Coordinates of C-alpha atoms (C1' of nucleotides) in Angstrom, one line a residue:
Chain A
M12 CA -33.4 54.3 -3.6
T13 CA -36.4 54.9 -6.2
D14 CA -37.6 52.4 -8.8
V15 CA -34.4 50.9 -10.6
R16 CA -34.9 51.0 -14.3
V17 CA -31.8 50.3 -16.4
R18 CA -31.2 49.7 -20.0
I19 CA -29.0 48.4 -22.8
A20 CA -29.3 50.3 -25.8
P21 CA -27.6 48.5 -28.8
S22 CA -27.2 49.8 -32.1
P23 CA -27.8 47.3 -34.9
T24 CA -24.8 48.2 -36.8
G25 CA -22.8 45.1 -36.5
P26 CA -23.1 41.7 -34.7
L27 CA -23.6 41.8 -31.0
H28 CA -20.1 42.6 -29.6
I29 CA -18.6 41.3 -26.5
G30 CA -18.5 44.7 -24.8
T31 CA -22.2 45.3 -25.4
A32 CA -23.0 41.9 -23.9
R33 CA -21.0 42.9 -20.8
T34 CA -22.6 46.2 -20.5
A35 CA -26.0 44.5 -20.7
L36 CA -24.9 41.9 -18.3
F37 CA -23.8 44.5 -15.7
N38 CA -27.4 46.5 -16.4
Y39 CA -29.1 43.3 -16.2
L40 CA -27.5 42.2 -12.7
Y41 CA -28.1 45.7 -11.2
A42 CA -31.7 45.5 -12.2
R43 CA -32.0 41.9 -10.7
H44 CA -30.2 42.7 -7.6
H45 CA -32.4 45.5 -6.9
G46 CA -35.5 44.1 -8.2
G47 CA -35.6 46.8 -10.9
T48 CA -36.6 46.6 -14.5
F49 CA -34.3 45.8 -17.4
V50 CA -35.1 47.6 -20.6
L51 CA -33.9 46.8 -23.8
R52 CA -33.9 49.6 -26.4
L53 CA -32.8 49.6 -30.3
E54 CA -30.8 52.6 -31.1
D55 CA -31.3 52.3 -34.9
T56 CA -30.9 56.1 -36.1
D57 CA -28.0 55.4 -38.3
V58 CA -30.1 54.1 -40.9
A59 CA -27.1 53.3 -43.4
R60 CA -25.4 51.1 -41.1
S61 CA -28.2 49.5 -39.4
S62 CA -29.7 46.2 -40.4
T63 CA -32.3 43.6 -39.4
A64 CA -30.2 40.9 -39.7
Y65 CA -27.7 42.6 -37.1
E66 CA -30.6 43.5 -34.9
Q67 CA -31.3 39.6 -34.9
D68 CA -28.2 38.8 -34.1
I69 CA -27.8 41.2 -31.1
L70 CA -31.5 40.0 -29.8
D71 CA -30.5 36.2 -30.2
G72 CA -27.2 36.7 -28.4
L73 CA -28.7 38.4 -25.5
H74 CA -31.4 35.8 -25.4
W75 CA -28.9 33.0 -25.5
L76 CA -26.9 34.6 -22.6
G77 CA -29.9 34.4 -20.4
L78 CA -30.2 38.2 -20.3
T79 CA -34.0 38.6 -20.5
W80 CA -35.5 41.9 -20.8
D81 CA -38.4 43.2 -19.0
E82 CA -39.4 45.9 -21.4
G83 CA -38.2 45.9 -25.2
P84 CA -39.4 46.0 -28.8
G85 CA -41.6 43.4 -30.3
V86 CA -39.6 40.9 -32.3
A87 CA -40.6 38.1 -34.5
G88 CA -43.0 35.8 -32.6
E89 CA -42.8 37.8 -29.9
A90 CA -44.9 41.1 -28.7
A91 CA -43.4 44.4 -27.5
R92 CA -43.4 44.6 -23.8
G93 CA -43.4 47.6 -21.4
G94 CA -45.3 50.8 -21.0
Y95 CA -42.6 53.1 -22.6
G96 CA -42.3 52.1 -25.9
P97 CA -42.1 52.2 -28.8
Y98 CA -38.4 50.7 -28.1
R99 CA -36.9 51.2 -31.6
Q100 CA -35.7 54.6 -31.9
M101 CA -36.8 54.9 -35.6
E102 CA -40.2 54.5 -34.4
R103 CA -39.8 57.5 -31.9
L104 CA -38.7 60.2 -34.6
D105 CA -42.1 62.3 -33.5
R106 CA -40.7 62.3 -29.9
Y107 CA -37.3 63.7 -30.9
R108 CA -38.9 66.3 -33.3
A109 CA -41.0 67.6 -30.6
A110 CA -37.9 68.0 -28.1
A111 CA -36.2 69.7 -30.8
D112 CA -39.0 72.0 -31.7
R113 CA -39.3 72.9 -28.0
L114 CA -35.3 73.6 -27.7
L115 CA -35.6 75.6 -30.9
A116 CA -38.5 77.8 -29.6
E117 CA -36.7 78.4 -26.4
D118 CA -33.5 79.4 -28.6
R119 CA -31.5 76.5 -26.8
A120 CA -31.0 75.2 -30.2
Y121 CA -30.7 77.0 -33.5
P122 CA -30.4 75.8 -37.2
C123 CA -27.1 75.4 -38.7
Y124 CA -26.5 75.8 -42.5
C125 CA -23.0 74.7 -42.7
T126 CA -22.3 71.9 -45.2
K127 CA -20.2 68.9 -44.4
E128 CA -17.3 70.1 -46.7
E129 CA -17.3 73.5 -44.7
L130 CA -17.2 71.6 -41.2
D131 CA -14.4 69.3 -42.5
A132 CA -12.6 72.2 -43.9
E133 CA -12.8 73.9 -40.5
R134 CA -12.0 70.8 -38.4
A135 CA -8.8 70.2 -40.7
R136 CA -7.7 73.9 -40.2
L137 CA -7.9 73.6 -36.3
E138 CA -6.3 70.3 -36.4
A139 CA -3.5 71.7 -38.7
A140 CA -3.0 74.6 -36.2
R141 CA -2.6 71.7 -33.4
L142 CA -6.1 72.9 -31.7
P143 CA -8.6 70.7 -30.3
P144 CA -11.6 70.3 -32.9
R145 CA -14.5 72.6 -32.3
Y146 CA -17.5 74.1 -34.1
S147 CA -16.9 77.8 -34.5
G148 CA -20.5 78.7 -33.7
R149 CA -20.8 80.5 -37.1
C150 CA -24.5 79.8 -37.5
A151 CA -25.2 80.5 -33.8
D152 CA -26.4 84.1 -34.3
L153 CA -27.8 84.3 -37.8
T154 CA -30.5 86.9 -38.5
P155 CA -33.8 85.8 -40.0
A156 CA -32.7 87.5 -43.5
E157 CA -29.5 85.3 -43.4
R158 CA -31.4 82.1 -42.7
A159 CA -33.9 82.9 -45.4
A160 CA -30.9 83.4 -47.9
F161 CA -29.5 80.0 -47.1
E162 CA -32.9 78.6 -47.2
A163 CA -33.4 80.3 -50.7
D164 CA -30.0 78.7 -51.5
G165 CA -31.6 75.5 -51.0
R166 CA -29.5 74.5 -48.1
R167 CA -31.4 72.4 -45.5
P168 CA -30.2 73.3 -42.0
A169 CA -29.2 70.8 -39.2
L170 CA -30.3 71.5 -35.7
R171 CA -27.6 72.5 -33.1
F172 CA -28.1 72.6 -29.3
R173 CA -26.2 75.5 -27.9
I174 CA -23.6 74.5 -25.4
E175 CA -23.6 77.2 -22.6
P176 CA -20.4 77.8 -20.8
G177 CA -19.9 76.4 -17.2
L178 CA -18.7 73.6 -15.1
V179 CA -20.5 70.4 -15.6
A180 CA -20.1 67.9 -12.7
F181 CA -21.6 64.5 -11.7
D182 CA -21.0 61.8 -9.3
D183 CA -20.3 58.6 -10.8
L184 CA -21.2 55.5 -9.2
V185 CA -18.0 54.0 -9.9
R186 CA -15.6 56.8 -10.3
G187 CA -16.7 59.1 -8.0
R188 CA -16.9 63.1 -8.7
V189 CA -16.0 63.9 -12.3
E190 CA -16.1 67.7 -13.5
I191 CA -15.8 68.7 -16.9
D192 CA -15.6 72.3 -18.2
A193 CA -18.3 72.8 -21.1
S194 CA -15.9 74.7 -23.1
A195 CA -14.1 71.3 -23.8
L196 CA -17.1 69.9 -25.3
G197 CA -16.6 70.9 -28.9
G198 CA -18.9 73.6 -29.1
D199 CA -22.6 73.5 -30.1
M200 CA -23.6 70.0 -31.0
V201 CA -25.8 68.8 -33.7
I202 CA -28.8 67.0 -32.5
L203 CA -30.8 66.7 -35.5
R204 CA -29.3 66.1 -39.1
A205 CA -30.3 68.2 -42.0
D206 CA -32.7 65.5 -43.2
G207 CA -34.3 65.8 -39.8
T208 CA -33.1 62.4 -38.1
P209 CA -31.7 62.7 -34.6
L210 CA -28.3 61.8 -33.5
Y211 CA -27.2 59.7 -30.5
H212 CA -26.4 62.1 -27.8
F213 CA -29.9 63.5 -28.5
T214 CA -32.1 60.4 -28.8
V215 CA -30.1 58.6 -25.7
V216 CA -31.2 61.6 -23.6
V217 CA -34.8 62.1 -24.7
D218 CA -35.5 58.4 -24.4
D219 CA -33.6 57.8 -21.0
A220 CA -35.9 60.5 -19.7
A221 CA -38.8 59.2 -21.5
M222 CA -38.3 55.7 -20.1
R223 CA -37.7 57.1 -16.7
I224 CA -34.2 55.2 -16.7
S225 CA -32.9 55.8 -13.0
H226 CA -29.1 54.5 -13.8
V227 CA -27.1 54.7 -17.1
I228 CA -24.6 52.0 -16.7
R229 CA -22.6 52.0 -19.7
G230 CA -18.8 51.7 -21.0
E231 CA -16.2 54.1 -19.9
D232 CA -16.0 55.6 -23.5
H233 CA -19.1 57.5 -22.6
L234 CA -17.5 59.2 -19.6
S235 CA -16.5 62.5 -21.5
N236 CA -19.7 62.4 -23.5
T237 CA -21.7 62.6 -20.1
P238 CA -21.8 66.4 -19.8
K239 CA -23.4 66.7 -23.1
H240 CA -26.0 64.6 -21.9
I241 CA -26.5 66.3 -18.6
L242 CA -26.8 69.5 -20.2
L243 CA -29.4 68.2 -22.5
F244 CA -31.5 66.7 -19.7
R245 CA -31.3 70.2 -18.1
A246 CA -32.6 71.9 -21.1
L247 CA -35.4 69.4 -21.6
G248 CA -36.2 70.0 -18.0
E249 CA -35.6 66.4 -17.2
A250 CA -34.2 64.5 -14.1
I251 CA -30.7 63.5 -14.6
P252 CA -30.3 59.8 -13.8
A253 CA -27.3 58.4 -11.8
F254 CA -24.5 57.6 -14.0
A255 CA -21.9 54.4 -13.6
H256 CA -19.2 54.0 -16.1
L257 CA -17.6 50.6 -16.7
P258 CA -14.1 50.0 -17.3
L259 CA -13.4 49.2 -21.0
I260 CA -12.8 45.6 -22.3
L261 CA -9.3 45.7 -23.8
N262 CA -7.2 44.2 -26.5
P263 CA -3.8 42.4 -25.4
D264 CA -2.2 45.6 -26.1
R265 CA -4.4 47.5 -23.8
T266 CA -6.4 49.4 -26.4
K267 CA -10.2 49.3 -26.5
M268 CA -11.0 45.6 -27.7
S269 CA -11.6 45.7 -31.4
K270 CA -12.7 43.3 -34.0
R271 CA -9.4 44.0 -35.6
K272 CA -7.3 42.6 -32.8
S273 CA -9.5 40.6 -30.9
Q274 CA -12.5 38.2 -31.4
T275 CA -15.4 40.6 -30.4
A276 CA -19.0 38.9 -31.8
I277 CA -20.6 36.9 -29.2
G278 CA -21.9 34.6 -32.3
D279 CA -18.3 33.3 -32.9
Y280 CA -17.7 32.1 -29.1
I281 CA -21.3 30.5 -29.3
A282 CA -20.2 28.8 -32.7
Q283 CA -17.1 27.6 -30.9
G284 CA -18.7 26.0 -27.9
F285 CA -18.5 28.4 -25.2
T286 CA -21.3 28.1 -22.8
R287 CA -23.6 30.7 -21.5
E288 CA -22.7 30.1 -18.2
G289 CA -19.2 30.3 -18.9
L290 CA -19.4 33.3 -20.9
V291 CA -21.6 35.0 -18.3
N292 CA -19.4 34.0 -15.4
Y293 CA -16.2 35.2 -17.0
L294 CA -17.7 38.7 -18.3
A295 CA -19.0 39.5 -14.7
L296 CA -15.5 38.8 -13.4
L297 CA -14.2 41.3 -16.1
G298 CA -14.3 44.4 -14.3
W299 CA -15.9 43.1 -11.1
S300 CA -15.3 40.6 -8.4
T301 CA -17.6 39.6 -5.6
G302 CA -14.8 40.6 -3.1
T303 CA -14.2 37.1 -1.9
E304 CA -12.4 34.3 -3.4
E305 CA -15.5 32.8 -4.9
E306 CA -15.2 32.7 -8.8
V307 CA -17.5 29.9 -10.5
L308 CA -20.9 31.5 -10.2
S309 CA -24.1 31.4 -12.1
L310 CA -26.0 34.1 -13.4
D311 CA -28.4 34.0 -10.5
E312 CA -25.6 33.6 -7.8
I313 CA -23.6 36.7 -9.4
A314 CA -26.9 38.8 -9.4
S315 CA -27.4 38.2 -5.8
R316 CA -23.9 39.5 -4.9
F317 CA -23.7 42.2 -7.6
D318 CA -23.0 45.7 -6.7
L319 CA -21.4 48.6 -8.3
D320 CA -19.0 49.1 -5.4
H321 CA -16.6 46.3 -6.5
V322 CA -16.4 47.3 -10.0
Q323 CA -13.1 47.8 -11.2
K324 CA -11.8 51.4 -12.4
G325 CA -9.2 50.5 -15.0
G326 CA -9.8 48.4 -18.1
A327 CA -9.4 44.7 -18.3
V328 CA -7.4 42.7 -20.7
F329 CA -9.7 40.0 -22.4
D330 CA -8.2 36.7 -21.7
R331 CA -9.4 33.7 -23.7
E332 CA -7.4 31.3 -21.7
R333 CA -9.1 32.1 -18.4
L334 CA -12.3 32.2 -20.3
E335 CA -11.6 28.5 -21.6
W336 CA -10.9 27.4 -18.0
L337 CA -14.2 28.6 -16.7
N338 CA -16.1 27.3 -19.5
G339 CA -14.6 23.8 -18.9
Q340 CA -15.6 24.4 -15.4
W341 CA -19.0 25.0 -16.5
I342 CA -19.3 22.1 -19.0
R343 CA -18.0 19.5 -16.1
R344 CA -20.9 20.8 -14.3
L345 CA -23.6 19.9 -16.9
E346 CA -26.0 17.2 -16.3
P347 CA -25.0 14.3 -18.9
V348 CA -28.4 14.8 -20.6
E349 CA -27.8 18.6 -20.7
L350 CA -24.4 17.9 -22.3
V351 CA -25.8 15.7 -24.9
D352 CA -28.2 18.4 -25.8
R353 CA -25.5 21.2 -26.1
L354 CA -23.4 18.8 -28.1
R355 CA -25.8 17.9 -31.0
P356 CA -25.4 21.2 -32.9
F357 CA -21.8 20.7 -32.8
L358 CA -21.7 17.2 -34.1
A359 CA -24.2 18.1 -36.8
A360 CA -21.6 20.6 -37.7
E361 CA -19.0 18.0 -37.8
V362 CA -21.5 15.9 -40.3
A363 CA -21.8 19.2 -42.3
A364 CA -18.3 19.9 -42.6
G365 CA -18.0 16.3 -43.8
R366 CA -15.4 15.5 -40.8
I367 CA -17.8 12.6 -39.7
D368 CA -20.2 10.3 -41.5
R369 CA -23.3 10.7 -39.5
Q370 CA -24.8 12.3 -36.7
P371 CA -24.5 10.1 -33.5
T372 CA -27.8 9.3 -31.5
D373 CA -28.5 10.9 -28.3
D374 CA -28.1 7.3 -26.7
E375 CA -24.6 6.9 -28.2
V376 CA -23.4 10.4 -26.9
L377 CA -24.7 10.0 -23.6
T378 CA -22.6 6.7 -23.2
L379 CA -19.7 8.6 -24.3
V380 CA -20.2 11.5 -21.8
P381 CA -18.2 10.0 -18.9
L382 CA -15.2 9.7 -21.6
I383 CA -15.3 13.4 -22.8
Q384 CA -17.1 15.6 -20.1
E385 CA -13.8 16.7 -18.4
R386 CA -11.7 16.8 -21.6
L387 CA -13.9 19.6 -23.4
P388 CA -12.7 23.1 -22.9
V389 CA -15.3 24.1 -25.5
L390 CA -18.3 22.0 -26.7
G391 CA -16.6 22.6 -30.4
A392 CA -13.9 20.3 -29.5
V393 CA -16.1 17.2 -29.5
G394 CA -15.2 16.3 -33.0
E395 CA -11.6 16.0 -32.3
L396 CA -12.5 13.9 -29.4
I397 CA -14.9 11.4 -30.7
G398 CA -15.0 11.9 -34.3
F399 CA -13.0 8.6 -35.0
L400 CA -16.1 6.7 -33.6
F401 CA -18.4 8.1 -36.3
R402 CA -15.8 7.8 -39.2
E403 CA -15.7 4.9 -41.6
R404 CA -11.8 5.0 -41.4
V405 CA -9.2 6.9 -39.9
E406 CA -6.4 8.5 -41.5
L407 CA -3.3 6.9 -40.3
D408 CA 0.1 8.5 -39.9
P409 CA 2.7 5.6 -39.8
A410 CA 5.0 7.6 -37.8
L411 CA 2.7 8.0 -35.2
L412 CA 2.0 4.2 -35.2
V413 CA 5.5 4.0 -33.7
P414 CA 5.9 4.8 -30.0
K415 CA 8.8 6.9 -29.1
R416 CA 10.5 4.0 -27.5
W417 CA 10.0 1.4 -30.4
D418 CA 10.9 0.9 -33.8
A419 CA 8.8 0.1 -36.7
A420 CA 9.4 -3.6 -36.4
T421 CA 8.4 -3.5 -32.8
A422 CA 5.3 -1.6 -33.6
L423 CA 4.4 -4.2 -36.0
Q424 CA 4.7 -7.0 -33.7
G425 CA 2.9 -5.2 -31.1
L426 CA 0.0 -4.2 -33.4
A427 CA -0.3 -8.0 -34.5
A428 CA -0.1 -9.4 -31.1
A429 CA -2.6 -7.0 -29.9
R430 CA -5.0 -7.8 -32.5
E431 CA -4.6 -11.5 -31.6
A432 CA -5.4 -10.7 -28.1
I433 CA -8.0 -8.2 -28.5
G434 CA -9.7 -10.9 -31.0
A435 CA -9.4 -13.4 -28.3
V436 CA -12.0 -11.6 -26.4
G437 CA -15.4 -12.6 -27.6
P438 CA -18.1 -10.2 -28.6
V439 CA -20.0 -10.8 -25.7
R440 CA -17.2 -10.2 -23.0
F441 CA -16.1 -7.2 -25.0
E442 CA -15.8 -4.7 -21.9
A443 CA -12.9 -2.6 -20.8
D444 CA -12.5 -5.0 -17.7
E445 CA -12.1 -7.9 -19.9
L446 CA -9.8 -6.2 -22.5
E447 CA -7.1 -4.7 -19.9
P448 CA -5.8 -7.8 -18.4
P449 CA -4.7 -9.7 -21.5
L450 CA -3.3 -6.6 -23.1
R451 CA -1.2 -5.9 -19.9
A452 CA -0.3 -9.5 -19.6
L453 CA 0.9 -9.5 -23.3
A454 CA 3.1 -6.4 -22.6
E455 CA 4.8 -8.2 -19.7
A456 CA 5.5 -11.3 -21.6
R457 CA 7.0 -9.3 -24.3
G458 CA 9.1 -7.0 -22.1
W459 CA 7.2 -4.0 -23.4
K460 CA 6.1 -0.9 -21.3
A461 CA 2.2 -1.1 -21.3
G462 CA 2.0 2.5 -22.0
D463 CA 4.0 1.7 -25.4
L464 CA 1.9 -0.9 -26.4
F465 CA -1.6 1.0 -25.7
M466 CA -0.2 3.9 -27.4
A467 CA 0.5 1.9 -30.7
I468 CA -3.1 0.6 -30.5
R469 CA -4.7 3.7 -29.6
V470 CA -3.1 5.2 -32.6
A471 CA -4.4 2.5 -34.8
V472 CA -7.8 2.7 -33.7
T473 CA -8.2 6.6 -33.3
G474 CA -5.5 7.9 -35.7
R475 CA -4.6 10.0 -32.8
T476 CA -2.2 10.3 -29.8
A477 CA -4.5 11.9 -27.5
A478 CA -7.8 10.3 -27.1
P479 CA -10.4 9.1 -24.2
P480 CA -9.2 5.9 -22.3
L481 CA -8.2 3.0 -24.4
F482 CA -10.1 0.2 -23.3
D483 CA -13.3 2.4 -23.2
T484 CA -12.4 3.5 -26.7
L485 CA -12.1 0.2 -27.9
V486 CA -15.5 -0.9 -26.4
A487 CA -17.1 2.2 -27.8
L488 CA -15.8 1.3 -31.2
G489 CA -17.0 -2.2 -31.0
R490 CA -15.0 -5.5 -31.5
D491 CA -15.4 -5.7 -35.1
R492 CA -14.4 -2.2 -36.0
A493 CA -11.4 -2.2 -33.4
L494 CA -10.1 -5.6 -35.2
A495 CA -10.7 -4.0 -38.5
R496 CA -8.7 -0.7 -37.8
L497 CA -6.0 -2.8 -36.1
D498 CA -5.8 -4.5 -39.4
A499 CA -5.6 -1.7 -41.5
A500 CA -2.9 0.0 -39.1
I501 CA -0.9 -3.1 -39.6
E502 CA -1.1 -2.9 -43.4
V503 CA -0.3 0.9 -43.3
L504 CA 2.8 0.2 -41.4
A505 CA 3.8 -2.8 -43.3
A506 CA 3.6 -0.8 -46.4
A507 CA 5.5 2.2 -45.1
A508 CA 8.6 0.1 -44.1
Chain B
rG24 C1' -3.6 69.3 -29.8
rC25 C1' -7.6 70.0 -25.6
rC26 C1' -10.4 67.6 -21.8
rC27 C1' -11.5 63.3 -19.0
rC28 C1' -10.3 58.9 -16.7
rC29 C1' -6.8 55.2 -14.9
rA30 C1' -2.5 52.8 -12.7
rU31 C1' -1.5 45.9 -7.0
rC32 C1' 2.3 39.0 -10.2
rG33 C1' 2.3 38.0 -17.9
rU34 C1' -3.5 38.3 -17.3
rC35 C1' -8.1 38.8 -14.2
rU36 C1' -8.3 40.5 -9.3
rA37 C1' -8.5 40.6 -3.0
rG38 C1' -7.0 44.7 -0.3
rA39 C1' -11.3 50.9 2.3
rG40 C1' -4.1 53.3 7.5
rG41 C1' -1.6 48.5 11.4
rC42 C1' -4.6 41.4 10.2
rC43 C1' 0.3 42.6 3.9
rU44 C1' 7.2 39.2 5.3
rA45 C1' 0.7 41.8 -0.6
rG46 C1' -4.2 36.7 -0.8
rG47 C1' -6.7 34.1 -4.7
rA48 C1' -7.6 32.5 -9.9
rC49 C1' -6.0 31.7 -15.2
rG50 C1' -1.5 30.8 -17.5
rC51 C1' 3.5 28.7 -16.7
rC52 C1' 7.0 24.9 -14.0
rA53 C1' 7.7 20.5 -11.0
rC54 C1' 5.9 16.2 -8.5
rC55 C1' 1.7 13.0 -7.4
rC56 C1' -2.4 10.1 -9.6
rU57 C1' -1.8 8.0 -14.6
rU58 C1' -2.5 3.5 -20.8
rU59 C1' -2.1 8.9 -24.0
rC60 C1' -5.0 13.6 -23.5
rA61 C1' -7.7 15.7 -20.0
rA62 C1' -9.5 16.3 -15.1
rG63 C1' -7.9 16.2 -9.9
rG64 C1' -4.3 16.8 -5.8
rU65 C1' 0.6 19.2 -3.8
rG66 C1' 4.4 22.4 -4.3
rG67 C1' 7.2 26.3 -7.0
rA68 C1' 8.5 30.6 -9.9
rG69 C1' 6.1 35.1 -10.6
rA70 C1' 4.1 42.1 -7.8
rU71 C1' 10.8 47.0 -5.0
rC72 C1' 2.0 47.6 -4.9
rA73 C1' 4.7 52.7 -11.7
rC74 C1' 7.8 56.7 -9.7
rC75 C1' 9.0 60.8 -6.4
rG76 C1' 7.4 63.7 -2.3
rG77 C1' 4.0 64.7 1.5
rU78 C1' 0.6 63.4 5.9
rU79 C1' 1.0 59.6 9.9
rC80 C1' 3.9 56.4 15.2
rG81 C1' 2.4 53.5 10.9
rA82 C1' 0.6 53.9 3.7
rA83 C1' -0.7 49.4 -1.5
rU84 C1' -4.4 51.8 0.9
rC85 C1' -5.1 59.4 2.3
rC86 C1' -3.1 64.0 -0.4
rG87 C1' 0.1 66.4 -4.1
rG88 C1' 3.2 66.0 -8.3
rU89 C1' 5.7 63.2 -12.3
rU90 C1' 5.6 59.4 -15.9
rG91 C1' 2.9 55.8 -18.3
rG92 C1' -1.4 53.9 -20.6
rG93 C1' -6.3 54.6 -22.1
rG94 C1' -10.7 56.9 -23.6
rG95 C1' -13.5 61.1 -25.6
rC96 C1' -13.4 65.5 -28.8
rA97 C1' -18.6 63.8 -36.1
rC98 C1' -25.0 65.8 -39.8
rC99 C1' -21.2 57.2 -36.0
rA100 C1' -23.5 54.8 -32.1

RNA sequence: GCCCCCAUCGUCUAGAGGCCUAGGACGCCACCCUUUCAAGGUGGAGAUCACCGGUUCGAAUCCGGUUGGGGGCACCA
């Protein structure tokens, strides 16, 4: 195999989509596995819908995932890389123009003076007759005089590429041989708008050829467009790259994953506390497998195992539960200091939202890591787990203070007795090992199940029924605050009674 | 409507003619561990391999058809 050059060509018309990220990942993996080059190209020719904010989101997201590109455009603070630039299509207009001129000169393309209204009407007519939409070719054989008349009329022409009849076939690396008759392509296609800007199907071919892309790895939604591209490669006299069409990522109803039915923006997953390791691992396994029973794999491990042979043909439903499981696997594998690092912005968000009073120090969080590491499906869950430690007071629901097997009076007694037992442990000895024996003894002496007593205490000091282990929780809280919260809980319970 | 693609537990998948009385994972259920929640361990339910027909001594695997699903058919990408 010659030099492997692959690319991801996002369009900055929206935030980084999960499907784009997956396609980028597969291209990256293919490049890394084969020692090839991974190119990033921005397809920004839809000026009306493109924005630099989206562009930034896409670049940041890819970067965050660890999908570094070998060649790509210059971005804030970073110079362009690669010898095939520029890598923004709006900066390559001269090339599309030149390619279009060549096609025009060779009569492979022709000016089309049809207006939007005329084309819409034509399409509507075909649709009403239950026929497939297709351009009639009305402007295909205009005489010079007719063209001059349109021009005189002030009409600006679009440029159409002639789709010649015939069968177009290619060997897709995941689907095998695919054959499509050119007559099913919808007629001659517009490659340049009336304003002179090029269209996707044209730019993608001109650029893939110019950038010497060897393998086009993209979503299955482009499978039936591929013959158009092949025809263009041929007309331009360029080598045709290999194609690999990946299965689509699906909504739960098995339609193409969409913003309407699923969470599609990578940024939202990042904001919720998914890790790059978990997301990459999950995305790689959506439509690909190692062929073995290995599942928890790093980006490098995946790259070393990656191949197109094990890419699935059928679409894959996005399963958030499985993603959360994998994410938890990766959170548990993080070094404690690394976890502290990753948790910092999520704790800051808790402060910003007013859910905790202050940002915990790194040291504080580090001592809590053993208590929370295996309890975080996503980093964003950290607030629920340890928020009670960094809040002046906790909201207490009197009902929760009474364990299921107890009544309010017992709970009141239990909390009072616990307050006394905990208070009896001096500040110097305030350790988990010192707290557990007296509280167990207390439960035994009163004939309570230890779990019930512990639950009442847990709710009193954390406000929740689910929390890290109780004695560690008390220690983390500190003697004074633990006692104060028990007092407050007793008060709340007494008031409710 | 036309064209193309696809089809194994609810979901992600293993499976390249005999190793399949179809394996793993998520989720679910039970039990163990246990102060709650997790994590971990053990076990379980869950797939007539969409259906029909062929090829073959033998088919989840090959072929044909049917059905179902999806995608594409723009002066969007």
